[in-house]
mmCIF file of C-alpha atoms in Angstrom:
data_model
loop_
_atom_site.group_PDB
_atom_site.id
_atom_site.type_symbol
_atom_site.label_atom_id
_atom_site.label_comp_id
_atom_site.label_asym_id
_atom_site.label_seq_id
_atom_site.Cartn_x
_atom_site.Cartn_y
_atom_site.Cartn_z
ATOM 1 C CA MET A 1 -0.212 0.597 -0.416
ATOM 2 C CA THR A 2 3.203 2.850 0.422
ATOM 3 C CA ASN A 3 3.567 2.053 -3.011
ATOM 4 C CA ALA A 4 0.398 3.126 -4.198
ATOM 5 C CA PRO A 5 1.150 6.748 -4.894
ATOM 6 C CA ILE A 6 4.127 6.971 -6.086
ATOM 7 C CA THR A 7 2.471 3.815 -8.759
ATOM 8 C CA LEU A 8 0.039 6.371 -9.404
ATOM 9 C CA PHE A 9 1.998 9.401 -9.607
ATOM 10 C CA ALA A 10 4.138 7.372 -12.415
ATOM 11 C CA ALA A 11 1.494 6.118 -14.191
ATOM 12 C CA LEU A 12 -0.028 9.798 -14.419
ATOM 13 C CA LEU A 13 3.562 10.660 -15.531
ATOM 14 C CA GLY A 14 2.950 8.537 -18.453
ATOM 15 C CA CYS A 15 -0.035 9.731 -19.533
ATOM 16 C CA LEU A 16 1.075 13.473 -18.999
ATOM 17 C CA ALA A 17 3.797 12.087 -21.548
ATOM 18 C CA ALA A 18 2.288 10.777 -24.126
ATOM 19 C CA VAL A 19 -0.884 13.702 -24.731
ATOM 20 C CA ASN A 20 1.829 15.743 -25.120
ATOM 21 C CA ALA A 21 4.001 13.306 -27.031
ATOM 22 C CA GLY A 22 4.350 14.564 -30.345
ATOM 23 C CA TYR A 23 3.741 12.763 -34.192
ATOM 24 C CA VAL A 24 6.689 12.541 -34.621
ATOM 25 C CA PRO A 25 9.165 9.917 -32.216
ATOM 26 C CA ASP A 26 11.522 12.540 -29.968
ATOM 27 C CA ASP A 27 15.167 11.080 -31.277
ATOM 28 C CA CYS A 28 13.877 11.230 -34.920
ATOM 29 C CA MET A 29 12.571 14.786 -34.274
ATOM 30 C CA HIS A 30 16.383 15.145 -32.891
ATOM 31 C CA CYS A 31 18.472 14.154 -35.503
ATOM 32 C CA ILE A 32 16.167 16.158 -38.500
ATOM 33 C CA CYS A 33 17.352 19.622 -35.867
ATOM 34 C CA VAL A 34 21.271 18.317 -36.410
ATOM 35 C CA VAL A 35 20.970 17.848 -39.235
ATOM 36 C CA GLU A 36 19.328 21.063 -40.016
ATOM 37 C CA THR A 37 21.402 24.234 -37.382
ATOM 38 C CA GLY A 38 23.012 22.036 -35.186
ATOM 39 C CA CYS A 39 19.918 21.539 -33.476
ATOM 40 C CA HIS A 40 21.099 25.143 -32.496
ATOM 41 C CA MET A 41 18.622 28.615 -33.190
ATOM 42 C CA PRO A 42 20.425 30.143 -36.229
ATOM 43 C CA ASP A 43 21.937 34.165 -36.183
ATOM 44 C CA PRO A 44 19.374 35.388 -38.310
ATOM 45 C CA LEU A 45 16.483 33.108 -37.801
ATOM 46 C CA CYS A 46 16.217 33.030 -41.683
ATOM 47 C CA HIS A 47 18.831 32.691 -45.031
ATOM 48 C CA MET A 48 17.945 31.935 -48.218
ATOM 49 C CA ASP A 49 17.929 28.710 -49.595
ATOM 50 C CA VAL A 50 16.840 27.307 -52.945
ATOM 51 C CA GLY A 51 15.389 30.162 -54.157
ATOM 52 C CA SER A 52 13.338 31.577 -50.848
ATOM 53 C CA LEU A 53 14.031 31.923 -46.797
ATOM 54 C CA SER A 54 14.352 29.196 -44.286
ATOM 55 C CA CYS A 55 13.890 29.614 -40.952
ATOM 56 C CA GLY A 56 14.458 28.524 -37.843
ATOM 57 C CA PRO A 57 16.682 25.289 -36.087
ATOM 58 C CA PHE A 58 14.270 23.237 -38.479
ATOM 59 C CA GLN A 59 15.376 25.645 -41.486
ATOM 60 C CA MET A 60 11.247 25.463 -42.444
ATOM 61 C CA LYS A 61 10.443 27.690 -45.419
ATOM 62 C CA ARG A 62 6.768 29.885 -45.928
ATOM 63 C CA ASN A 63 5.605 26.585 -47.475
ATOM 64 C CA TYR A 64 6.248 24.082 -45.591
ATOM 65 C CA TRP A 65 4.353 26.018 -42.496
ATOM 66 C CA LEU A 66 1.558 27.188 -44.482
ATOM 67 C CA ASP A 67 0.570 22.941 -45.191
ATOM 68 C CA ALA A 68 1.990 22.678 -41.009
ATOM 69 C CA ARG A 69 -1.428 25.224 -40.171
ATOM 70 C CA LEU A 70 -3.574 22.156 -41.618
ATOM 71 C CA LYS A 71 -3.101 19.814 -38.951
ATOM 72 C CA GLY A 72 -0.642 21.585 -35.875
ATOM 73 C CA GLY A 73 -2.755 24.793 -35.872
ATOM 74 C CA PRO A 74 -2.117 28.646 -35.958
ATOM 75 C CA LEU A 75 1.232 27.750 -35.097
ATOM 76 C CA MET A 76 1.651 31.831 -34.108
ATOM 77 C CA ASN A 77 0.050 32.998 -36.935
ATOM 78 C CA ASP A 78 3.182 33.761 -38.121
ATOM 79 C CA TRP A 79 5.903 31.126 -40.222
ATOM 80 C CA GLN A 80 8.521 34.175 -38.826
ATOM 81 C CA THR A 81 7.673 34.257 -35.392
ATOM 82 C CA CYS A 82 6.657 30.132 -35.447
ATOM 83 C CA SER A 83 10.091 29.681 -36.721
ATOM 84 C CA ALA A 84 11.559 31.858 -34.066
ATOM 85 C CA SER A 85 9.960 29.220 -30.876
ATOM 86 C CA TRP A 86 11.456 25.658 -30.580
ATOM 87 C CA LYS A 87 8.109 24.482 -29.753
ATOM 88 C CA CYS A 88 6.178 25.896 -32.556
ATOM 89 C CA SER A 89 8.930 24.775 -34.899
ATOM 90 C CA GLU A 90 8.510 21.109 -33.418
ATOM 91 C CA GLN A 91 4.669 21.265 -33.783
ATOM 92 C CA ALA A 92 4.935 22.577 -37.215
ATOM 93 C CA VAL A 93 7.225 19.335 -38.089
ATOM 94 C CA ASN A 94 4.432 17.582 -36.197
ATOM 95 C CA GLY A 95 1.665 19.312 -38.548
ATOM 96 C CA TYR A 96 3.660 18.616 -41.463
ATOM 97 C CA MET A 97 4.300 15.067 -40.867
ATOM 98 C CA GLU A 98 0.859 14.355 -39.943
ATOM 99 C CA ARG A 99 -0.023 15.056 -43.314
ATOM 100 C CA TYR A 100 1.924 14.178 -45.360
ATOM 101 C CA ALA A 101 3.712 11.317 -43.201
ATOM 102 C CA VAL A 102 0.617 8.892 -43.359
ATOM 103 C CA GLN A 103 0.083 5.343 -43.633
ATOM 104 C CA SER A 104 -2.478 6.101 -46.599
ATOM 105 C CA ARG A 105 0.203 8.072 -48.826
ATOM 106 C CA LEU A 106 2.707 5.626 -47.949
ATOM 107 C CA GLY A 107 2.014 2.179 -47.847
ATOM 108 C CA HIS A 108 3.332 1.389 -44.237
ATOM 109 C CA SER A 109 3.175 2.785 -40.798
ATOM 110 C CA PRO A 110 5.783 5.853 -41.487
ATOM 111 C CA ALA A 111 9.408 5.826 -39.796
ATOM 112 C CA CYS A 112 12.388 8.027 -39.374
ATOM 113 C CA GLU A 113 13.424 8.186 -43.046
ATOM 114 C CA ASP A 114 10.226 8.772 -44.367
ATOM 115 C CA PHE A 115 9.401 11.563 -42.417
ATOM 116 C CA SER A 116 13.386 12.695 -42.357
ATOM 117 C CA ARG A 117 13.045 12.591 -46.482
ATOM 118 C CA ILE A 118 9.644 14.425 -46.133
ATOM 119 C CA HIS A 119 10.739 17.019 -44.200
ATOM 120 C CA ASN A 120 13.272 16.972 -46.491
ATOM 121 C CA GLY A 121 11.697 16.871 -49.998
ATOM 122 C CA GLY A 122 8.445 18.131 -50.106
ATOM 123 C CA PRO A 123 5.554 15.892 -50.073
ATOM 124 C CA ASN A 124 6.833 13.098 -52.318
ATOM 125 C CA GLY A 125 10.476 13.555 -50.219
ATOM 126 C CA PHE A 126 9.423 9.542 -49.555
ATOM 127 C CA LYS A 127 10.463 8.362 -52.876
ATOM 128 C CA SER A 128 12.760 10.627 -54.092
ATOM 129 C CA PRO A 129 16.674 9.442 -54.763
ATOM 130 C CA ALA A 130 18.052 13.666 -54.389
ATOM 131 C CA THR A 131 16.729 12.535 -50.556
ATOM 132 C CA LEU A 132 18.695 9.804 -49.681
ATOM 133 C CA GLY A 133 21.739 11.937 -48.666
ATOM 134 C CA TYR A 134 19.883 13.971 -45.816
ATOM 135 C CA TRP A 135 18.353 9.664 -44.646
ATOM 136 C CA ALA A 136 21.935 8.664 -44.778
ATOM 137 C CA LEU A 137 22.612 11.942 -42.230
ATOM 138 C CA VAL A 138 19.785 11.792 -40.065
ATOM 139 C CA LYS A 139 20.247 8.073 -39.547
ATOM 140 C CA LYS A 140 24.326 8.085 -38.881
ATOM 141 C CA CYS A 141 22.742 10.679 -35.946
ATOM 142 C CA LEU A 142 20.418 7.826 -34.856
ATOM 143 C CA THR A 143 22.347 5.098 -34.657
ATOM 144 C CA GLY A 144 24.707 7.384 -32.692
ATOM 145 C CA GLY A 145 27.817 8.038 -35.296
ATOM 146 C CA PRO A 146 30.561 10.785 -34.833
ATOM 147 C CA GLU A 147 29.180 14.231 -34.721
ATOM 148 C CA LEU A 148 28.170 15.713 -38.131
ATOM 149 C CA ASN A 149 30.855 18.444 -38.938
ATOM 150 C CA LYS A 150 30.001 22.262 -39.789
ATOM 151 C CA VAL A 151 31.080 21.874 -43.074
ATOM 152 C CA GLY A 152 28.744 18.517 -43.311
ATOM 153 C CA LEU A 153 25.723 20.408 -42.201
ATOM 154 C CA ASP A 154 26.879 23.641 -44.733
ATOM 155 C CA GLN A 155 26.787 21.181 -47.864
ATOM 156 C CA GLN A 156 23.732 19.277 -47.012
ATOM 157 C CA THR A 157 22.031 22.821 -46.283
ATOM 158 C CA LYS A 158 22.874 24.204 -49.994
ATOM 159 C CA ASN A 159 21.527 21.014 -51.374
ATOM 160 C CA HIS A 160 17.730 21.368 -49.912
ATOM 161 C CA THR A 161 15.209 20.289 -52.500
ATOM 162 C CA LYS A 162 12.374 21.554 -48.800
ATOM 163 C CA LEU A 163 9.525 21.323 -51.891
ATOM 164 C CA GLY A 164 6.689 21.928 -49.166
#
């Protein structure tokens, strides 16, 4: 009986964690962030990438944010404001994935490879050969490979397609 309060507290904590869990698993979300920016808030917030601005720790483009709002809610009602917020940026990635990384589109339950390749290549990035290099970097992070070096990150950000 003396363990009952501890057990109840642990169960409540587990429920809260499940409620706050995003669509994209935490390890996958983290590694996408690592590949994008070393998982740092960039300064300046945005930079030109493939003809349009990419902003925040996930290097989100405006069209990506607009698509993410269809499943992720208002997302601070402003793309760059959202990009400057860690929480909103993650909500945007989750919203985008809830729209595009779904079993009915993929033909299977989504996995980190799908999330990564869609994040990099837009809605159909999961089947584009152009996103395989990006997935290799995320996979390296997931498997605890050597820290991604700055040169690798710079080269990868220059090769983003981000069609979203």
